[in-house]
């Protein structure tokens, strides 16, 4: 972990399924690691287990094992490198879910949720930034992810369905007394979102194409803005500071 940055935990909450949350988090994490940050990504999306698609090889233990059967196992045993991790200056690791239904069910218990908070807090002592892939909040693990986070970012698709889901999610977070930092839309801009991420097309949408490799195009720029928010910058800072954003983030993490 670098000395120039106060560690943060950011819950990225999909207001509805199909918002592209997992792929976006992978891109944000990679962008941060490219600027020298040490980044860990946790998967709280029990239903989809999507983060595991980006990791090669057997996942043993996965996150649910660390929350249930192996609570005394070091966190490092459940952290896995993404295939491109050695191409970035920062440390880039993920803690995915790949488990049978029986263990998935046990991972939703109150005890497992408390263990999830402990695991992510431990990661925050070892990484500059911890990102958590959170599904629509309806169960213990997602609530724990939102509770432990320093920032909560809600993601919606830029559609009428996304706007409706956003209102439901705002109500749910308010019921839980959680504040939302910003809203991010995928598949285009939404009037409800501070950051809009355009749609990837063709082969760029494939998991094998992650991370997206482009300089200064609209997609890469929006991901960089998203990354800056998870690093502690406000939307106002991003808009008002004319310093090159990647340079600013490198100064933050590399000093």
PDB file of C-alpha atoms in Angstrom:
ATOM      1  CA  UNK A   1       0.000   0.000   0.000  1.00  0.00           C
ATOM      2  CA  UNK A   2       1.275   3.441  -0.894  1.00  0.00           C
ATOM      3  CA  UNK A   3       1.844   6.019   1.809  1.00  0.00           C
ATOM      4  CA  UNK A   4       0.325   8.959  -0.071  1.00  0.00           C
ATOM      5  CA  UNK A   5      -3.304   7.861   0.091  1.00  0.00           C
ATOM      6  CA  UNK A   6      -5.881   7.207   2.807  1.00  0.00           C
ATOM      7  CA  UNK A   7      -7.366   3.752   2.087  1.00  0.00           C
ATOM      8  CA  UNK A   8     -11.033   3.682   1.072  1.00  0.00           C
ATOM      9  CA  UNK A   9     -13.745   1.082   0.585  1.00  0.00           C
ATOM     10  CA  UNK A  10     -16.209   1.828  -2.206  1.00  0.00           C
ATOM     11  CA  UNK A  11     -19.416  -0.159  -2.702  1.00  0.00           C
ATOM     12  CA  UNK A  12     -20.513  -0.042  -6.336  1.00  0.00           C
ATOM     13  CA  UNK A  13     -24.191  -0.955  -6.177  1.00  0.00           C
ATOM     14  CA  UNK A  14     -26.115  -2.082  -9.211  1.00  0.00           C
ATOM     15  CA  UNK A  15     -29.623  -0.644  -8.918  1.00  0.00           C
ATOM     16  CA  UNK A  16     -30.849  -3.373 -11.247  1.00  0.00           C
ATOM     17  CA  UNK A  17     -29.468  -6.436 -12.954  1.00  0.00           C
ATOM     18  CA  UNK A  18     -27.757  -5.941 -16.291  1.00  0.00           C
ATOM     19  CA  UNK A  19     -26.208  -2.581 -15.420  1.00  0.00           C
ATOM     20  CA  UNK A  20     -22.714  -3.752 -16.362  1.00  0.00           C
ATOM     21  CA  UNK A  21     -21.453  -3.289 -12.818  1.00  0.00           C
ATOM     22  CA  UNK A  22     -18.850  -6.061 -12.759  1.00  0.00           C
ATOM     23  CA  UNK A  23     -17.157  -5.135 -16.045  1.00  0.00           C
ATOM     24  CA  UNK A  24     -17.095  -1.472 -15.054  1.00  0.00           C
ATOM     25  CA  UNK A  25     -15.513  -2.252 -11.695  1.00  0.00           C
ATOM     26  CA  UNK A  26     -12.819  -4.327 -13.401  1.00  0.00           C
ATOM     27  CA  UNK A  27     -12.061  -1.391 -15.694  1.00  0.00           C
ATOM     28  CA  UNK A  28     -11.990   1.111 -12.806  1.00  0.00           C
ATOM     29  CA  UNK A  29      -9.710  -1.126 -10.757  1.00  0.00           C
ATOM     30  CA  UNK A  30      -7.328  -1.516 -13.685  1.00  0.00           C
ATOM     31  CA  UNK A  31      -7.289   2.233 -14.307  1.00  0.00           C
ATOM     32  CA  UNK A  32      -6.371   2.857 -10.677  1.00  0.00           C
ATOM     33  CA  UNK A  33      -3.654   0.183 -10.777  1.00  0.00           C
ATOM     34  CA  UNK A  34      -2.242   1.811 -13.904  1.00  0.00           C
ATOM     35  CA  UNK A  35      -1.677   4.967 -11.837  1.00  0.00           C
ATOM     36  CA  UNK A  36       0.208   3.017  -9.156  1.00  0.00           C
ATOM     37  CA  UNK A  37      -2.612   2.272  -6.722  1.00  0.00           C
ATOM     38  CA  UNK A  38      -2.895  -1.067  -4.948  1.00  0.00           C
ATOM     39  CA  UNK A  39      -6.469  -2.204  -5.589  1.00  0.00           C
ATOM     40  CA  UNK A  40      -8.573  -5.103  -4.334  1.00  0.00           C
ATOM     41  CA  UNK A  41     -11.993  -6.015  -5.726  1.00  0.00           C
ATOM     42  CA  UNK A  42     -14.495  -8.038  -3.673  1.00  0.00           C
ATOM     43  CA  UNK A  43     -17.535  -9.795  -5.115  1.00  0.00           C
ATOM     44  CA  UNK A  44     -20.747  -9.442  -3.100  1.00  0.00           C
ATOM     45  CA  UNK A  45     -22.943 -10.422  -6.069  1.00  0.00           C
ATOM     46  CA  UNK A  46     -23.777 -13.936  -4.919  1.00  0.00           C
ATOM     47  CA  UNK A  47     -26.364 -14.511  -7.624  1.00  0.00           C
ATOM     48  CA  UNK A  48     -24.156 -13.829 -10.635  1.00  0.00           C
ATOM     49  CA  UNK A  49     -20.644 -14.626  -9.342  1.00  0.00           C
ATOM     50  CA  UNK A  50     -19.506 -12.543 -12.310  1.00  0.00           C
ATOM     51  CA  UNK A  51     -16.082 -11.545 -11.042  1.00  0.00           C
ATOM     52  CA  UNK A  52     -14.915 -15.162 -11.257  1.00  0.00           C
ATOM     53  CA  UNK A  53     -15.229 -14.995 -15.049  1.00  0.00           C
ATOM     54  CA  UNK A  54     -12.171 -12.722 -15.161  1.00  0.00           C
ATOM     55  CA  UNK A  55      -9.883 -15.076 -13.212  1.00  0.00           C
ATOM     56  CA  UNK A  56      -8.103 -18.094 -14.633  1.00  0.00           C
ATOM     57  CA  UNK A  57      -7.673 -21.349 -12.756  1.00  0.00           C
ATOM     58  CA  UNK A  58      -9.306 -22.886  -9.709  1.00  0.00           C
ATOM     59  CA  UNK A  59     -10.665 -20.595  -6.998  1.00  0.00           C
ATOM     60  CA  UNK A  60      -9.981 -22.344  -3.720  1.00  0.00           C
ATOM     61  CA  UNK A  61     -10.749 -20.674  -1.431  1.00  0.00           C
ATOM     62  CA  UNK A  62     -13.296 -18.298  -2.893  1.00  0.00           C
ATOM     63  CA  UNK A  63     -14.837 -15.454  -0.895  1.00  0.00           C
ATOM     64  CA  UNK A  64     -17.731 -17.537   0.445  1.00  0.00           C
ATOM     65  CA  UNK A  65     -15.245 -20.043   1.869  1.00  0.00           C
ATOM     66  CA  UNK A  66     -13.444 -17.224   3.691  1.00  0.00           C
ATOM     67  CA  UNK A  67     -16.793 -16.129   5.135  1.00  0.00           C
ATOM     68  CA  UNK A  68     -17.979 -19.558   6.279  1.00  0.00           C
ATOM     69  CA  UNK A  69     -15.719 -22.610   6.423  1.00  0.00           C
ATOM     70  CA  UNK A  70     -12.333 -20.876   6.590  1.00  0.00           C
ATOM     71  CA  UNK A  71     -12.767 -17.771   8.714  1.00  0.00           C
ATOM     72  CA  UNK A  72      -9.250 -18.198  10.128  1.00  0.00           C
ATOM     73  CA  UNK A  73      -7.628 -18.523   6.700  1.00  0.00           C
ATOM     74  CA  UNK A  74      -5.518 -15.486   5.735  1.00  0.00           C
ATOM     75  CA  UNK A  75      -7.222 -13.123   3.321  1.00  0.00           C
ATOM     76  CA  UNK A  76      -4.255 -13.431   0.966  1.00  0.00           C
ATOM     77  CA  UNK A  77      -5.267 -17.038   0.221  1.00  0.00           C
ATOM     78  CA  UNK A  78      -8.495 -15.797  -1.361  1.00  0.00           C
ATOM     79  CA  UNK A  79      -6.972 -12.996  -3.425  1.00  0.00           C
ATOM     80  CA  UNK A  80      -6.276 -13.741  -7.078  1.00  0.00           C
ATOM     81  CA  UNK A  81      -4.434 -11.811  -9.771  1.00  0.00           C
ATOM     82  CA  UNK A  82      -6.210 -10.788 -12.936  1.00  0.00           C
ATOM     83  CA  UNK A  83      -4.459 -12.054 -16.095  1.00  0.00           C
ATOM     84  CA  UNK A  84      -3.065  -8.572 -16.838  1.00  0.00           C
ATOM     85  CA  UNK A  85      -2.043  -7.730 -13.254  1.00  0.00           C
ATOM     86  CA  UNK A  86       1.668  -7.884 -14.058  1.00  0.00           C
ATOM     87  CA  UNK A  87       1.287  -5.172 -16.721  1.00  0.00           C
ATOM     88  CA  UNK A  88       0.334  -2.414 -14.235  1.00  0.00           C
ATOM     89  CA  UNK A  89       2.560  -0.735 -11.629  1.00  0.00           C
ATOM     90  CA  UNK A  90       0.032  -1.089  -8.801  1.00  0.00           C
ATOM     91  CA  UNK A  91      -1.063  -4.311  -7.139  1.00  0.00           C
ATOM     92  CA  UNK A  92      -4.320  -5.618  -8.596  1.00  0.00           C
ATOM     93  CA  UNK A  93      -6.146  -8.477  -6.880  1.00  0.00           C
ATOM     94  CA  UNK A  94      -9.696  -9.802  -6.761  1.00  0.00           C
ATOM     95  CA  UNK A  95     -11.637 -11.864  -4.246  1.00  0.00           C
ATOM     96  CA  UNK A  96     -14.322 -13.590  -6.346  1.00  0.00           C
ATOM     97  CA  UNK A  97     -17.195 -15.937  -5.590  1.00  0.00           C
ATOM     98  CA  UNK A  98     -17.461 -19.380  -7.154  1.00  0.00           C
ATOM     99  CA  UNK A  99     -19.395 -21.712  -4.901  1.00  0.00           C
ATOM    100  CA  UNK A 100     -22.122 -24.367  -4.775  1.00  0.00           C
ATOM    101  CA  UNK A 101     -25.616 -23.256  -3.798  1.00  0.00           C
ATOM    102  CA  UNK A 102     -25.344 -24.662  -0.279  1.00  0.00           C
ATOM    103  CA  UNK A 103     -22.357 -22.447   0.546  1.00  0.00           C
ATOM    104  CA  UNK A 104     -23.874 -19.466  -1.238  1.00  0.00           C
ATOM    105  CA  UNK A 105     -26.853 -19.747   1.100  1.00  0.00           C
ATOM    106  CA  UNK A 106     -24.629 -19.919   4.196  1.00  0.00           C
ATOM    107  CA  UNK A 107     -22.675 -16.897   2.953  1.00  0.00           C
ATOM    108  CA  UNK A 108     -25.865 -14.848   3.312  1.00  0.00           C
ATOM    109  CA  UNK A 109     -26.108 -15.420   7.076  1.00  0.00           C
ATOM    110  CA  UNK A 110     -25.650 -12.611   9.589  1.00  0.00           C
ATOM    111  CA  UNK A 111     -22.397 -14.201  10.791  1.00  0.00           C
ATOM    112  CA  UNK A 112     -21.034 -14.337   7.249  1.00  0.00           C
ATOM    113  CA  UNK A 113     -22.047 -10.720   6.646  1.00  0.00           C
ATOM    114  CA  UNK A 114     -20.099  -9.658   9.732  1.00  0.00           C
ATOM    115  CA  UNK A 115     -17.140 -11.658   8.493  1.00  0.00           C
ATOM    116  CA  UNK A 116     -17.426  -9.888   5.139  1.00  0.00           C
ATOM    117  CA  UNK A 117     -17.046  -6.528   6.859  1.00  0.00           C
ATOM    118  CA  UNK A 118     -13.999  -7.842   8.723  1.00  0.00           C
ATOM    119  CA  UNK A 119     -12.407  -9.146   5.513  1.00  0.00           C
ATOM    120  CA  UNK A 120     -12.916  -5.901   3.613  1.00  0.00           C
ATOM    121  CA  UNK A 121     -11.588  -3.833   6.516  1.00  0.00           C
ATOM    122  CA  UNK A 122      -8.512  -6.068   6.552  1.00  0.00           C
ATOM    123  CA  UNK A 123      -8.069  -5.486   2.819  1.00  0.00           C
ATOM    124  CA  UNK A 124      -8.232  -1.734   3.411  1.00  0.00           C
ATOM    125  CA  UNK A 125      -5.120  -2.024   5.583  1.00  0.00           C
ATOM    126  CA  UNK A 126      -3.267  -3.706   2.720  1.00  0.00           C
ATOM    127  CA  UNK A 127      -4.557  -1.840  -0.347  1.00  0.00           C
ATOM    128  CA  UNK A 128      -5.097   1.798  -1.260  1.00  0.00           C
ATOM    129  CA  UNK A 129      -8.586   1.150  -2.569  1.00  0.00           C
ATOM    130  CA  UNK A 130     -11.088  -1.654  -2.055  1.00  0.00           C
ATOM    131  CA  UNK A 131     -13.951  -1.892  -4.553  1.00  0.00           C
ATOM    132  CA  UNK A 132     -16.984  -4.075  -3.875  1.00  0.00           C
ATOM    133  CA  UNK A 133     -19.306  -5.365  -6.595  1.00  0.00           C
ATOM    134  CA  UNK A 134     -22.744  -5.152  -4.946  1.00  0.00           C
ATOM    135  CA  UNK A 135     -26.063  -6.373  -6.421  1.00  0.00           C
ATOM    136  CA  UNK A 136     -29.391  -4.634  -5.759  1.00  0.00           C
ATOM    137  CA  UNK A 137     -29.566  -4.538  -1.976  1.00  0.00           C
ATOM    138  CA  UNK A 138     -31.942  -7.196  -0.677  1.00  0.00           C
ATOM    139  CA  UNK A 139     -29.880  -9.580   1.470  1.00  0.00           C
ATOM    140  CA  UNK A 140     -27.347  -9.583   4.298  1.00  0.00           C
ATOM    141  CA  UNK A 141     -24.150  -9.654   2.243  1.00  0.00           C
ATOM    142  CA  UNK A 142     -25.159  -6.651   0.132  1.00  0.00           C
ATOM    143  CA  UNK A 143     -26.239  -4.737   3.240  1.00  0.00           C
ATOM    144  CA  UNK A 144     -22.877  -5.496   4.864  1.00  0.00           C
ATOM    145  CA  UNK A 145     -21.048  -4.252   1.765  1.00  0.00           C
ATOM    146  CA  UNK A 146     -22.988  -0.990   1.802  1.00  0.00           C
ATOM    147  CA  UNK A 147     -22.480  -0.609   5.561  1.00  0.00           C
ATOM    148  CA  UNK A 148     -18.711  -1.068   5.580  1.00  0.00           C
ATOM    149  CA  UNK A 149     -18.126   1.278   2.638  1.00  0.00           C
ATOM    150  CA  UNK A 150     -16.752   4.804   2.847  1.00  0.00           C
ATOM    151  CA  UNK A 151     -18.415   5.617  -0.492  1.00  0.00           C
ATOM    152  CA  UNK A 152     -21.541   4.172  -2.104  1.00  0.00           C
ATOM    153  CA  UNK A 153     -21.898   4.590  -5.854  1.00  0.00           C
ATOM    154  CA  UNK A 154     -25.115   3.481  -7.521  1.00  0.00           C
ATOM    155  CA  UNK A 155     -24.986   2.245 -11.127  1.00  0.00           C
ATOM    156  CA  UNK A 156     -27.931   2.259 -13.506  1.00  0.00           C
ATOM    157  CA  UNK A 157     -28.406   1.553 -17.196  1.00  0.00           C
ATOM    158  CA  UNK A 158     -29.291   4.753 -19.064  1.00  0.00           C
ATOM    159  CA  UNK A 159     -32.886   3.637 -19.630  1.00  0.00           C
ATOM    160  CA  UNK A 160     -36.301   4.265 -18.098  1.00  0.00           C
ATOM    161  CA  UNK A 161     -35.877   0.987 -16.245  1.00  0.00           C
ATOM    162  CA  UNK A 162     -32.649   2.341 -14.774  1.00  0.00           C
ATOM    163  CA  UNK A 163     -34.312   5.537 -13.568  1.00  0.00           C
ATOM    164  CA  UNK A 164     -37.102   3.571 -11.899  1.00  0.00           C
ATOM    165  CA  UNK A 165     -34.604   1.203 -10.271  1.00  0.00           C
ATOM    166  CA  UNK A 166     -32.541   4.167  -9.061  1.00  0.00           C
ATOM    167  CA  UNK A 167     -35.483   5.591  -7.122  1.00  0.00           C
ATOM    168  CA  UNK A 168     -36.105   2.212  -5.507  1.00  0.00           C
ATOM    169  CA  UNK A 169     -32.436   1.921  -4.572  1.00  0.00           C
ATOM    170  CA  UNK A 170     -32.339   5.445  -3.131  1.00  0.00           C
ATOM    171  CA  UNK A 171     -35.350   4.553  -0.997  1.00  0.00           C
ATOM    172  CA  UNK A 172     -33.707   1.319   0.128  1.00  0.00           C
ATOM    173  CA  UNK A 173     -30.454   3.070   1.044  1.00  0.00           C
ATOM    174  CA  UNK A 174     -32.391   5.776   2.892  1.00  0.00           C
ATOM    175  CA  UNK A 175     -34.240   3.090   4.872  1.00  0.00           C
ATOM    176  CA  UNK A 176     -30.845   1.732   5.888  1.00  0.00           C
ATOM    177  CA  UNK A 177     -29.578   5.273   6.635  1.00  0.00           C
ATOM    178  CA  UNK A 178     -26.838   5.046   4.011  1.00  0.00           C
ATOM    179  CA  UNK A 179     -25.857   8.024   1.887  1.00  0.00           C
ATOM    180  CA  UNK A 180     -25.049   7.767  -1.825  1.00  0.00           C
ATOM    181  CA  UNK A 181     -21.940   9.486  -3.178  1.00  0.00           C
ATOM    182  CA  UNK A 182     -22.861   9.638  -6.873  1.00  0.00           C
ATOM    183  CA  UNK A 183     -24.818   7.835  -9.560  1.00  0.00           C
ATOM    184  CA  UNK A 184     -23.136   6.406 -12.653  1.00  0.00           C
ATOM    185  CA  UNK A 185     -25.030   5.391 -15.787  1.00  0.00           C
ATOM    186  CA  UNK A 186     -23.897   2.744 -18.245  1.00  0.00           C
ATOM    187  CA  UNK A 187     -24.763   2.356 -21.933  1.00  0.00           C
ATOM    188  CA  UNK A 188     -24.910   6.123 -22.293  1.00  0.00           C
ATOM    189  CA  UNK A 189     -25.709   9.287 -20.365  1.00  0.00           C
ATOM    190  CA  UNK A 190     -28.632   9.702 -18.008  1.00  0.00           C
ATOM    191  CA  UNK A 191     -29.973  12.933 -16.537  1.00  0.00           C
ATOM    192  CA  UNK A 192     -29.942  11.121 -13.181  1.00  0.00           C
ATOM    193  CA  UNK A 193     -26.202  10.371 -13.261  1.00  0.00           C
ATOM    194  CA  UNK A 194     -23.123  12.476 -12.629  1.00  0.00           C
ATOM    195  CA  UNK A 195     -21.001  10.202 -14.845  1.00  0.00           C
ATOM    196  CA  UNK A 196     -22.172   8.472 -18.008  1.00  0.00           C
ATOM    197  CA  UNK A 197     -20.255   5.555 -19.502  1.00  0.00           C
ATOM    198  CA  UNK A 198     -20.826   4.857 -23.198  1.00  0.00           C
ATOM    199  CA  UNK A 199     -21.560   1.444 -24.616  1.00  0.00           C
ATOM    200  CA  UNK A 200     -18.732  -0.792 -25.756  1.00  0.00           C
ATOM    201  CA  UNK A 201     -19.444  -2.508 -29.052  1.00  0.00           C
ATOM    202  CA  UNK A 202     -18.342  -5.573 -30.951  1.00  0.00           C
ATOM    203  CA  UNK A 203     -15.474  -7.600 -29.559  1.00  0.00           C
ATOM    204  CA  UNK A 204     -14.777  -4.943 -26.898  1.00  0.00           C
ATOM    205  CA  UNK A 205     -17.773  -6.240 -24.941  1.00  0.00           C
ATOM    206  CA  UNK A 206     -16.206  -9.668 -24.462  1.00  0.00           C
ATOM    207  CA  UNK A 207     -14.650 -10.593 -21.124  1.00  0.00           C
ATOM    208  CA  UNK A 208     -11.497 -11.532 -22.995  1.00  0.00           C
ATOM    209  CA  UNK A 209     -11.177  -7.907 -24.157  1.00  0.00           C
ATOM    210  CA  UNK A 210     -10.875  -6.544 -20.612  1.00  0.00           C
ATOM    211  CA  UNK A 211      -9.296  -4.275 -19.787  1.00  0.00           C
ATOM    212  CA  UNK A 212     -10.336  -1.905 -22.523  1.00  0.00           C
ATOM    213  CA  UNK A 213      -7.224  -0.366 -24.056  1.00  0.00           C
ATOM    214  CA  UNK A 214      -7.689   3.115 -25.482  1.00  0.00           C
ATOM    215  CA  UNK A 215      -6.218   6.557 -24.987  1.00  0.00           C
ATOM    216  CA  UNK A 216      -8.400   9.591 -24.384  1.00  0.00           C
ATOM    217  CA  UNK A 217     -11.575   8.248 -25.940  1.00  0.00           C
ATOM    218  CA  UNK A 218     -14.953   8.770 -24.284  1.00  0.00           C
ATOM    219  CA  UNK A 219     -15.151   5.350 -22.621  1.00  0.00           C
ATOM    220  CA  UNK A 220     -11.647   5.538 -21.131  1.00  0.00           C
ATOM    221  CA  UNK A 221     -12.233   9.105 -19.943  1.00  0.00           C
ATOM    222  CA  UNK A 222     -15.485   8.225 -18.173  1.00  0.00           C
ATOM    223  CA  UNK A 223     -13.836   5.232 -16.480  1.00  0.00           C
ATOM    224  CA  UNK A 224     -11.018   7.542 -15.333  1.00  0.00           C
ATOM    225  CA  UNK A 225     -13.591   9.934 -13.837  1.00  0.00           C
ATOM    226  CA  UNK A 226     -15.224   7.001 -12.040  1.00  0.00           C
ATOM    227  CA  UNK A 227     -11.811   5.889 -10.769  1.00  0.00           C
ATOM    228  CA  UNK A 228     -11.049   9.380  -9.469  1.00  0.00           C
ATOM    229  CA  UNK A 229     -14.249   9.388  -7.403  1.00  0.00           C
ATOM    230  CA  UNK A 230     -13.321   6.075  -5.780  1.00  0.00           C
ATOM    231  CA  UNK A 231      -9.913   7.619  -4.996  1.00  0.00           C
ATOM    232  CA  UNK A 232     -11.600  10.404  -3.060  1.00  0.00           C
ATOM    233  CA  UNK A 233     -12.044  13.183  -5.601  1.00  0.00           C
ATOM    234  CA  UNK A 234     -15.365  15.004  -5.881  1.00  0.00           C
ATOM    235  CA  UNK A 235     -17.207  15.570  -9.118  1.00  0.00           C
ATOM    236  CA  UNK A 236     -16.400  19.258  -8.673  1.00  0.00           C
ATOM    237  CA  UNK A 237     -12.686  18.498  -8.464  1.00  0.00           C
ATOM    238  CA  UNK A 238     -12.826  16.399 -11.606  1.00  0.00           C
ATOM    239  CA  UNK A 239     -14.607  19.143 -13.525  1.00  0.00           C
ATOM    240  CA  UNK A 240     -12.690  22.132 -12.133  1.00  0.00           C
ATOM    241  CA  UNK A 241      -9.134  20.817 -11.975  1.00  0.00           C
ATOM    242  CA  UNK A 242      -7.584  21.116 -15.414  1.00  0.00           C
ATOM    243  CA  UNK A 243      -4.574  18.975 -14.471  1.00  0.00           C
ATOM    244  CA  UNK A 244      -4.385  15.797 -16.527  1.00  0.00           C
ATOM    245  CA  UNK A 245      -6.419  13.265 -14.519  1.00  0.00           C
ATOM    246  CA  UNK A 246      -4.086  10.240 -14.870  1.00  0.00           C
ATOM    247  CA  UNK A 247      -1.160  12.454 -13.856  1.00  0.00           C
ATOM    248  CA  UNK A 248      -3.100  13.672 -10.836  1.00  0.00           C
ATOM    249  CA  UNK A 249      -3.908  10.137  -9.757  1.00  0.00           C
ATOM    250  CA  UNK A 250      -0.281   9.034 -10.220  1.00  0.00           C
ATOM    251  CA  UNK A 251       0.801  11.891  -7.949  1.00  0.00           C
ATOM    252  CA  UNK A 252      -1.762  10.762  -5.397  1.00  0.00           C
ATOM    253  CA  UNK A 253      -0.599   7.162  -5.306  1.00  0.00           C
ATOM    254  CA  UNK A 254       3.076   7.404  -6.216  1.00  0.00           C
ATOM    255  CA  UNK A 255       3.826  10.714  -4.505  1.00  0.00           C
TER     256      UNK A 255
END
